[in-house]
Coordinates of C-alpha atoms and ligand atoms in Angstrom, one line a residue:
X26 CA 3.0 -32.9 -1.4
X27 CA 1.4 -30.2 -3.8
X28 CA 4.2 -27.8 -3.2
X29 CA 7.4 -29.9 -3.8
X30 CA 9.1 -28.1 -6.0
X31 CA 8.8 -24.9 -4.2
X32 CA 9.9 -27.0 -1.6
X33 CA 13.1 -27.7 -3.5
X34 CA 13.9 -24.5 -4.6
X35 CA 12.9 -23.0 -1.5
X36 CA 15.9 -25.7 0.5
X37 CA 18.3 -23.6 -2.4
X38 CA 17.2 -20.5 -1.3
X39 CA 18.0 -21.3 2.4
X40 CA 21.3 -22.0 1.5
X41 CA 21.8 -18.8 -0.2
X42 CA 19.1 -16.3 1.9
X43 CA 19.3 -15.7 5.2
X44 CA 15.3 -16.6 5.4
X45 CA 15.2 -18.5 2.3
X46 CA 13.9 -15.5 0.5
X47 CA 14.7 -11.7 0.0
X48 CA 11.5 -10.0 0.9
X49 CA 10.4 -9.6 4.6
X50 CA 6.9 -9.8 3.0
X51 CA 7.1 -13.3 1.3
X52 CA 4.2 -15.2 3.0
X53 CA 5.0 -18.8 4.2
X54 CA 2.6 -21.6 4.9
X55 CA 5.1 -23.2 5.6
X56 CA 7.3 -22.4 2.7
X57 CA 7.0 -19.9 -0.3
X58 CA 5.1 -20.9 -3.0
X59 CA 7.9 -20.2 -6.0
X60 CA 5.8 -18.6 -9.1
X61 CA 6.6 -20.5 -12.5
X62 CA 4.0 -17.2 -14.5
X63 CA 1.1 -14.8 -14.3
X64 CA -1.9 -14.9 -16.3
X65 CA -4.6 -12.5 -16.0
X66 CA -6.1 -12.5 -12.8
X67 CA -4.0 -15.5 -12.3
X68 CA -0.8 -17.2 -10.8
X69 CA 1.0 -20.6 -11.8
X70 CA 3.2 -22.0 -9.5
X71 CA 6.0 -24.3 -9.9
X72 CA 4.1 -26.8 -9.2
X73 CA 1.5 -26.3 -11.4
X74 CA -1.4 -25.0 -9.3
X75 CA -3.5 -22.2 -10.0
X76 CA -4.6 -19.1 -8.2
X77 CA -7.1 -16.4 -8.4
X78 CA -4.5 -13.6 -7.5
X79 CA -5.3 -10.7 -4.4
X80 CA -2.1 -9.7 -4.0
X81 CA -1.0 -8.8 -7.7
X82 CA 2.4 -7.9 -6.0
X83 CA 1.0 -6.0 -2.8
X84 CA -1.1 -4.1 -5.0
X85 CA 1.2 -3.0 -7.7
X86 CA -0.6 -5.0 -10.4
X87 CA -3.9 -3.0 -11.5
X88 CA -3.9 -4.6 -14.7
X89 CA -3.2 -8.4 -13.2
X90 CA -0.1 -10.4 -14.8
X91 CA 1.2 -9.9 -18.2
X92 CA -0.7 -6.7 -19.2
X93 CA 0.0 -7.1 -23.3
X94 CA -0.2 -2.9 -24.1
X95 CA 3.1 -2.5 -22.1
X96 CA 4.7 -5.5 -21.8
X97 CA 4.2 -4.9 -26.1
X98 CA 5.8 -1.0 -25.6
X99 CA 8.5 -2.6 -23.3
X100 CA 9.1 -5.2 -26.0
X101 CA 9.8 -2.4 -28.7
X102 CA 11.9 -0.1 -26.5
X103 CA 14.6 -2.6 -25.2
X104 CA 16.8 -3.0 -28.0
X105 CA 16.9 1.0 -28.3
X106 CA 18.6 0.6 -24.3
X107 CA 16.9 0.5 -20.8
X108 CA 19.4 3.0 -18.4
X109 CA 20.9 5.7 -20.0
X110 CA 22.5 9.0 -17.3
X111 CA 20.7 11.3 -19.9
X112 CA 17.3 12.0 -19.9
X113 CA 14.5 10.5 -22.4
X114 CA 11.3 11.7 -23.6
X115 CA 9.3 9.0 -21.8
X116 CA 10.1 10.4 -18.3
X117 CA 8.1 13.5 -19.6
X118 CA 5.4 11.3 -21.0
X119 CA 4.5 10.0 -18.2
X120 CA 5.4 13.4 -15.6
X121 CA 2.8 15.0 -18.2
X122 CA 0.0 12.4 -17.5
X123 CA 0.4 12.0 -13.7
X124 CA 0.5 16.3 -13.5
X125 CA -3.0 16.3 -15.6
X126 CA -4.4 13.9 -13.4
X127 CA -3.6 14.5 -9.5
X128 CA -5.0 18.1 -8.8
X129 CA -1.6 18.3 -5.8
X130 CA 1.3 17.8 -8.2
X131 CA 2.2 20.4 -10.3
X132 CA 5.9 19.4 -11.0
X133 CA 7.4 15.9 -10.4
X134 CA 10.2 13.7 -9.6
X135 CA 11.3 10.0 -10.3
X136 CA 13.0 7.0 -8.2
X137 CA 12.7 3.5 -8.3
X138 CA 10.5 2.9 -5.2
X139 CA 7.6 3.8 -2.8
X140 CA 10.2 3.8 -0.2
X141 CA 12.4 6.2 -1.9
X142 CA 9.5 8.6 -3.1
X143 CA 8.6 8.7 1.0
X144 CA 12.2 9.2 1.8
X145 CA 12.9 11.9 -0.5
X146 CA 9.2 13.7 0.3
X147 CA 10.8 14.0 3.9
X148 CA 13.7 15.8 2.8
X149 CA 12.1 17.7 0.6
X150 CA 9.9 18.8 3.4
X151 CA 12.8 19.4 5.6
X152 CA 14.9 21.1 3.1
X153 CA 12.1 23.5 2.8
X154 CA 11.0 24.3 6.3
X155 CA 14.4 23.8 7.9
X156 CA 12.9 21.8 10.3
X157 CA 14.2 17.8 11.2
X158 CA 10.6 16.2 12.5
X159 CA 7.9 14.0 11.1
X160 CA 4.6 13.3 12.3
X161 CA 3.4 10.2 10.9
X162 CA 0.0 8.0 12.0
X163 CA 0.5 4.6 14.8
X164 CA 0.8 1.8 12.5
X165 CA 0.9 2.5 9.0
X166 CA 3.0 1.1 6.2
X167 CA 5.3 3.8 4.6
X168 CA 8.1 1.9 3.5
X169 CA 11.7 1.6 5.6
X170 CA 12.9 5.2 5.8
X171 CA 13.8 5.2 9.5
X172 CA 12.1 8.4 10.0
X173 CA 9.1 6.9 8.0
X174 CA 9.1 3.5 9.9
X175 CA 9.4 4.2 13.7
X176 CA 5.8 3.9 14.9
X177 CA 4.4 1.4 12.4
X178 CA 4.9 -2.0 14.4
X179 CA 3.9 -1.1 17.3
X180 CA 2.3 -4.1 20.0
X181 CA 0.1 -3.7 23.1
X182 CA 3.0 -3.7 25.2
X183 CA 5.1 -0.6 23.5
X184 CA 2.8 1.2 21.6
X185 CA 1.8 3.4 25.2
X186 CA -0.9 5.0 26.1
X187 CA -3.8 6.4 24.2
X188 CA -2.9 9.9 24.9
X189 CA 0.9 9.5 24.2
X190 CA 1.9 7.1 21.5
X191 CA 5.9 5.8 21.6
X192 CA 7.4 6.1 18.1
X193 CA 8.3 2.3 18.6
X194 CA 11.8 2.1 16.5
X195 CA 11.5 -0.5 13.6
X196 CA 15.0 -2.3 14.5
X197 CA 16.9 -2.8 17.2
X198 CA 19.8 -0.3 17.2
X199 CA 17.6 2.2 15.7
X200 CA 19.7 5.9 16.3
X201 CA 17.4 7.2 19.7
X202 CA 17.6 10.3 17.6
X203 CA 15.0 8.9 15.3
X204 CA 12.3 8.8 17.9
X205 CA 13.4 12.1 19.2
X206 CA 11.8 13.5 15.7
X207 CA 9.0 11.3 15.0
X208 CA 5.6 12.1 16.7
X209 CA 3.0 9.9 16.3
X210 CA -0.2 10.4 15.6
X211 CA -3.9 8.3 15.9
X212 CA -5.4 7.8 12.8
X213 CA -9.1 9.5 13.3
X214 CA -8.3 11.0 16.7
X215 CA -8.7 14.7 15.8
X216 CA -8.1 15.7 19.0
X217 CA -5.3 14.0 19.5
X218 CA -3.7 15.0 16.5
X219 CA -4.4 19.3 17.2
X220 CA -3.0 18.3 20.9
X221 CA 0.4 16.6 19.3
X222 CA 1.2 18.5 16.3
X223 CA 1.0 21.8 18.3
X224 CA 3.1 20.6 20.9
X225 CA 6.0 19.5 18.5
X226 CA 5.0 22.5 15.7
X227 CA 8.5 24.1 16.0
X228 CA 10.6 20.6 15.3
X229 CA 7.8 19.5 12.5
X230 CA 9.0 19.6 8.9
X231 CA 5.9 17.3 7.7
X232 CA 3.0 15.7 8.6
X233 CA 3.3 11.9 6.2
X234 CA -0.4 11.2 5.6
X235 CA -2.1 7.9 4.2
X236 CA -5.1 8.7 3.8
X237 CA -6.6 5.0 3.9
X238 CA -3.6 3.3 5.8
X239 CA -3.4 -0.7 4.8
X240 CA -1.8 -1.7 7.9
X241 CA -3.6 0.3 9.4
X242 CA -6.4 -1.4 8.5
X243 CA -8.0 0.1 5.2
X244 CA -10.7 1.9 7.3
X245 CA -12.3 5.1 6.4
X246 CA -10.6 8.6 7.7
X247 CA -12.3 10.7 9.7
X248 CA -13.4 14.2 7.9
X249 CA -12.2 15.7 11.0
X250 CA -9.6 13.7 11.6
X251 CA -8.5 15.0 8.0
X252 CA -9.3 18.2 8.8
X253 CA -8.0 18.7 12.3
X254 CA -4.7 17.6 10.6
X255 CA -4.4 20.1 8.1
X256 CA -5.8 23.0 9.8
X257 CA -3.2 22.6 12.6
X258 CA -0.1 21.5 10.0
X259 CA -1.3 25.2 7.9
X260 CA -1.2 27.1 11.2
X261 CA 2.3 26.1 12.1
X262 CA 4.0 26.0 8.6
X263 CA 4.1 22.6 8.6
X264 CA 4.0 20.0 4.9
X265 CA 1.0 17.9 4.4
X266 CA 2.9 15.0 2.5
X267 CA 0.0 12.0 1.3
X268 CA 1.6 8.7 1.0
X269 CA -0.3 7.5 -2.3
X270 CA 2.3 4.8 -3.0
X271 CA -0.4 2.2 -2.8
X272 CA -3.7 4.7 -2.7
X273 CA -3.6 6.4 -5.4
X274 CA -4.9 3.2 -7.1
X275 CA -8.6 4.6 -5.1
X276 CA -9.1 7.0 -8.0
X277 CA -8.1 8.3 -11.3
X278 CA -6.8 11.2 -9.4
X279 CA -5.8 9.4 -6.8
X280 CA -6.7 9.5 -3.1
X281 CA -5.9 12.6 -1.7
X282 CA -8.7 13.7 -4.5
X283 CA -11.1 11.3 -3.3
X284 CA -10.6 12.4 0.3
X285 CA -10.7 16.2 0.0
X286 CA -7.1 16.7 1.5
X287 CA -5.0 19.3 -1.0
X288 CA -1.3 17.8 0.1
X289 CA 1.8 19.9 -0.5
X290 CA 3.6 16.8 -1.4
X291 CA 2.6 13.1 -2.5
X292 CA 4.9 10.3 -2.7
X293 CA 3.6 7.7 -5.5
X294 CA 4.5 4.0 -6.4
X295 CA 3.2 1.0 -6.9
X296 CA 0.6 1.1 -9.7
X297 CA 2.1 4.0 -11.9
X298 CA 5.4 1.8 -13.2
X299 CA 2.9 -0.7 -15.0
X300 CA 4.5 -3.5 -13.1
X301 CA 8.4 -1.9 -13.1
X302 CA 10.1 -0.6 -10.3
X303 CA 9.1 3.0 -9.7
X304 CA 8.7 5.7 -7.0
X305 CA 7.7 9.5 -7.6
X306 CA 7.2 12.6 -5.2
X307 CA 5.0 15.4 -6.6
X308 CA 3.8 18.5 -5.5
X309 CA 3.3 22.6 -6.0
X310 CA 6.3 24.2 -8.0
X311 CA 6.7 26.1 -4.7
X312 CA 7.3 23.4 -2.5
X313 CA 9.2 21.2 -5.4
X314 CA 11.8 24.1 -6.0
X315 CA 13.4 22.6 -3.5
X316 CA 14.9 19.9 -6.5
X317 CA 15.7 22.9 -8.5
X318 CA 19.8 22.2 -9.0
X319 CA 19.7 24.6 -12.4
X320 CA 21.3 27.9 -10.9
X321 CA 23.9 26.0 -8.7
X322 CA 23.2 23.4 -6.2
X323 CA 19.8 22.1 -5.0
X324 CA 18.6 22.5 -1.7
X325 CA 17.9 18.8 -2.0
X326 CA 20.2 16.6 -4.8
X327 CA 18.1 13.9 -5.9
X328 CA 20.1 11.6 -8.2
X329 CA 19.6 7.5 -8.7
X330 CA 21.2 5.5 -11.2
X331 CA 17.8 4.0 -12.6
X332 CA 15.1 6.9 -11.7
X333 CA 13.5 7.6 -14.9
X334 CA 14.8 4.9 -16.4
X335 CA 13.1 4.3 -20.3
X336 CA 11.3 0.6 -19.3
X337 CA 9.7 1.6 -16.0
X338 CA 8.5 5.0 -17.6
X339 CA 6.8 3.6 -20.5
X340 CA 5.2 0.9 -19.1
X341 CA 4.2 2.9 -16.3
X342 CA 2.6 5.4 -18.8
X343 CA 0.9 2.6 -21.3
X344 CA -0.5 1.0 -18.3
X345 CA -1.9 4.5 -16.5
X346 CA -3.5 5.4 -20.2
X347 CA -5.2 2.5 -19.9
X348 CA -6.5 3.2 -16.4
X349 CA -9.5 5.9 -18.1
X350 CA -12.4 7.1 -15.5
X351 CA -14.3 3.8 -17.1
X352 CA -11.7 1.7 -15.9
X353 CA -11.8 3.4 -12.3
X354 CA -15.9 3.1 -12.5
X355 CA -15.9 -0.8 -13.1
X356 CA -12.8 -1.6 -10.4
X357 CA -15.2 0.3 -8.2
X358 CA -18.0 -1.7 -8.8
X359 CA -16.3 -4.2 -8.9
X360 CA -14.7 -3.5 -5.4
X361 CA -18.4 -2.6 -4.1
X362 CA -20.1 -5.5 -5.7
X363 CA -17.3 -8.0 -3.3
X364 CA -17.9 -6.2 -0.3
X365 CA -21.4 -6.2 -0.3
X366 CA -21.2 -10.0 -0.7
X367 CA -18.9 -10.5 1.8
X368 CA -21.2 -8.6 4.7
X369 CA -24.1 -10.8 3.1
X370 CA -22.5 -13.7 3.8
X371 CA -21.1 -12.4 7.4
X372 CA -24.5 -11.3 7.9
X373 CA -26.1 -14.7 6.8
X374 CA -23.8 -16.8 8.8
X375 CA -24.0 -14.3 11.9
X376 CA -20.4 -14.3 12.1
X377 CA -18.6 -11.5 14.1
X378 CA -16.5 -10.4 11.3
X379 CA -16.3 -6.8 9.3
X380 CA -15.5 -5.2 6.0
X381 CA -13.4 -2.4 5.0
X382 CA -11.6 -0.9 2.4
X383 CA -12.7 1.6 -1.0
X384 CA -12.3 1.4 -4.4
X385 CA -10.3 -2.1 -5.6
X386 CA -9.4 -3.1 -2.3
X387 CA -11.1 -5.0 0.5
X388 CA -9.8 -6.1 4.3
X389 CA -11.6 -9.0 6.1
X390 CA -11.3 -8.1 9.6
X391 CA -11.9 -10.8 12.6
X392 CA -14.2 -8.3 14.7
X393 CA -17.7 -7.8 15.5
X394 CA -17.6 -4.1 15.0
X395 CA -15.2 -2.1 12.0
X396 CA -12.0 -1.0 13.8
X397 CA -11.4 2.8 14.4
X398 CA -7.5 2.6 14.4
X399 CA -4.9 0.5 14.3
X400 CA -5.1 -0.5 18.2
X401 CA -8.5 -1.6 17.8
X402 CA -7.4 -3.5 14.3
X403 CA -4.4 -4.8 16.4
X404 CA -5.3 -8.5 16.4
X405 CA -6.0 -10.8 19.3
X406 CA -4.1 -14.1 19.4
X407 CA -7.5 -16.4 18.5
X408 CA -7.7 -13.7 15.6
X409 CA -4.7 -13.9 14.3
X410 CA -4.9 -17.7 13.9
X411 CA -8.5 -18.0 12.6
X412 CA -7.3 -15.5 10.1
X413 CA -4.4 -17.7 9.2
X414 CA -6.9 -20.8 8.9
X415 CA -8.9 -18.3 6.5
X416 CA -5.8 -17.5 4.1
X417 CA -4.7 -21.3 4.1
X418 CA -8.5 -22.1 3.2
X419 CA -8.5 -19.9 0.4
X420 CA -5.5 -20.6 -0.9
X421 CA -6.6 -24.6 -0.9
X422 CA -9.2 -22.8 -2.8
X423 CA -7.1 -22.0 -5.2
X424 CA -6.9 -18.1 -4.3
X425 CA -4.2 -16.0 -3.1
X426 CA -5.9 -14.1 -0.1
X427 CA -2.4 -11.9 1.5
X428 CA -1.8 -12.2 5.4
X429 CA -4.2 -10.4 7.4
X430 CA -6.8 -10.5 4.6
X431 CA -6.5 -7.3 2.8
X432 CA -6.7 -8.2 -0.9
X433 CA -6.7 -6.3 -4.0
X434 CA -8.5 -6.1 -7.3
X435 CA -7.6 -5.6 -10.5
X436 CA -9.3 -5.0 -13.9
X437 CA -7.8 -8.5 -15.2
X438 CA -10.8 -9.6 -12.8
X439 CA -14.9 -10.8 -13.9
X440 CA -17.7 -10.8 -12.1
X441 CA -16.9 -14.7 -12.1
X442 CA -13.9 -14.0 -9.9
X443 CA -15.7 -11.6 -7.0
X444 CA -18.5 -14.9 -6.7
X445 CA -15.5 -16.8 -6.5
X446 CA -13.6 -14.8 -3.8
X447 CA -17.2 -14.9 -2.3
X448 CA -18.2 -18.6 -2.7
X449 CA -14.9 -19.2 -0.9
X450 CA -15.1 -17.1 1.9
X451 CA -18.8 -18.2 2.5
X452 CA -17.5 -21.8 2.4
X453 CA -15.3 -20.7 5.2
X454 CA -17.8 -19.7 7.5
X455 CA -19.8 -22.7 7.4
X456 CA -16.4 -24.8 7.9
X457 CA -14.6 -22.5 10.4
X458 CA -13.0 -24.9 12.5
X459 CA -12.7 -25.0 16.3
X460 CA -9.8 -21.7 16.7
X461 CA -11.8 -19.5 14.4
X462 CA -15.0 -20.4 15.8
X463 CA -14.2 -18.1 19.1
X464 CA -14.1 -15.1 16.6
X465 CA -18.0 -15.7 16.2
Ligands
PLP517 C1 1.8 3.2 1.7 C2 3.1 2.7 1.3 N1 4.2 3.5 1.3 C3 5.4 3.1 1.0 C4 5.6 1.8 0.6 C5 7.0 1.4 0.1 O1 7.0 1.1 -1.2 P1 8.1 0.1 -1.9 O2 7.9 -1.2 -1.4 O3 8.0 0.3 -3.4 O4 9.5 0.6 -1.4 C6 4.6 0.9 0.5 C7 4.8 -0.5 0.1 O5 3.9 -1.4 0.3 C8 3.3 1.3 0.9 O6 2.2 0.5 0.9

């Protein structure tokens, strides 16, 4: 068996884990494989295999494993202490770089993840409107805030109708109340959006925008979709919150920029703690004001025992310096250069599959056309196993494609690796067995 020490460790962690594991995300096929190290562009298992790497940590890793210029400041900071309940000059280090950079965030705050930085971009929003709701696009990822997750799993049979989408709860036991103040959204139906924003206006605190939602399928927005959302969020008095937690890797000044949306709020992860847990929300002074505890009490206290702790600030700061315009250029290219293979080789081997994504990251979708929303990404049953076959085939490859093919890039990668990612997938095509074959 190649996998038998994962298989080992991974009967311990059954005994231990309710699952086996502690992430909801851990793919399985059909156990975890248990990482020994990362290398680059690469990951070592336990077991001694190799593999190109397209998760790098669902997109956290823009430098790959092991990035030497902070794991080297890390190194020197932790004997000086790595938590203290004062503040240090490295939080304002890296505040300092992330203001210069995204045009939308003039002042900042820090918390330990993308699901906090959501959470607390919601209050903020409420705090400043006085107002409970969200409205938040069908499918998307935004962490597991209950008000951020109702709507993001939806399925054929409770998602509704086109013209009325059900904020389908997350959980079972989910407070009713929670759908009673979500209103959801389809991504690039303008329309739509106008129609449902307006009719909820006076119980809206924010609109929580991805601008490129994974889950959603990493397709392109809509200009009007974007602008049919703002316009109506500016009429009402309503937040424009951008969900950058995994994004903002689309551009050095992130992807609101890219997109031409100017957000009241953006809630950031992911890349900008140079592999260390981090979250951040952002914004104008106007709207952040609302963190302001200095003449009393805050509308909105916003506390943590590790935000802003010393490691995750400077490695998070080393590890953005690095990220310069060039760097952003050549992950482009790099990103452009894989997808243009991959639609050569669809197009060579007449397959009915499609490309999306932007910038460093790429989604292989199962469909003869590119999807509009997340209904029309929403796979079939034959889909969702010839995709499966496609992940396994790669990863027999020796490369980590994630579940539902949306893989990343980072600038630990060659033009070696995209040909490789590309060889394989090619490879696939020709060998597709009989279950994948119906996608052609
Ligand atoms: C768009 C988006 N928002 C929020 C989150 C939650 O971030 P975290 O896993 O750090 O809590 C994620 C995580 O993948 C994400 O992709």
């Amino acid at each position: 068996m190649p996998y038998a020490q994962s298989a080992q460790l991974f009967a311990r962690g059954c005994g231990v884990f309710p699952d086996g594991t502690t992430r909801a995300t851990v793919e399985r096929d059909p156990i975890p494989r248990y990482i020994l190290k990362g290398e680059g562009a690469y990951l070592i298992d336990v077991d001694g295999q190799r593999f190109l790497d397209l998760n790098n940590n669902f997109t956290t890793l823009i430098h790959g494993h092991g990035f030497s210029p902070a794991l080297d400041a890390v190194a020197r900071l932790l004997r000086d202490g790595t938590c203290f309940s004062n503040p240090t000059v490295h939080e304002i280090d890296l505040a300092e770089l992330l203001v210069d950079r995204i045009p939308a965030v003039e002042q900042i705050r820090f918390v330990n993840t993308g699901t906090e930085a959501v959470m607390f971009a919601i209050k903020a929003a409420r705090a400043f409107t006085g107002r409970p709701g969200v409205a938040r696009v069908e499918g998307a990822y935004h962490g597991s805030y209950d008000w951020a997750e109702a709507g993001q799993g939806g399925t054929p049979s409770t998602w509704g109708s086109p013209d009325a989408p059900v904020a389908v709860p997350a959980y079972a036991g989910t407070p009713a109340s929670v759908a009673d103040d979500v209103v959801i959204l389809r991504f690039n139906d303008a329309e739509g959006a106008r129609r449902r924003i307006a009719a909820a206006a006076d119980r809206l605190a924010c609109i929580l925008l991805d601008p490129m939602p994974s889950r959603g399928g990493l397709i392109p927005p809509d200009p009007d979709f974007i602008a049919a959302v703002v316009e109506t969020a500016r009429n009402y008095g309503i937040l424009v919150v951008c969900d950058e937690v995994l994004n903002l890797r689309q551009s050095y000044r992130g992807a609101s920029a890219r997109y031409g949306i100017e957000p009241d709020l953006i809630a950031a992860g992911k890349i900008i703690g140079g592999g260390f847990p981090i979250g951040a929300i952002g914004g104008s002074r106007r709207v952040m004001s609302v963190f302001d505890g200095s003449a009393g009490r805050a509308k909105l206290a916003q506390g943590g025992t590790f935000s802003a702790n010393p490691v995750s600030m400077v490695a998070g700061r080393v590890s953005m310096e690095a990220l310069t315009e060039l760097a952003f250029d050549r992950l482009e290219e790099l990103g452009d250069r894989l997808r243009a293979a991959l639609t050569a080789a669809i197009d060579r081997h007449r397959t009915h599959h499609v490309i999306s994504g932007a910038a460093s990251l790429f989604r292989i979708h199962p469909k003869r056309t590119l999807p509009h929303d997340y209904r029309e990404v929403y796979p079939l049953p034959h889909e969702t196993a010839s995709m499966k076959e496609m992940t396994r085939f790669f990863r027999n490859e020796g490369v980590i494609l994630p579940d539902g093919a949306a893989g990343c890039l980072s600038t630990a990668m060659s033009d070696a690796d995209i040909d490789k990612i590309t060889d394989v997938f090619e490879r696939f095509l020709v060998t597709t067995p009989v279950s994948a074959g119906e996608a052609r």
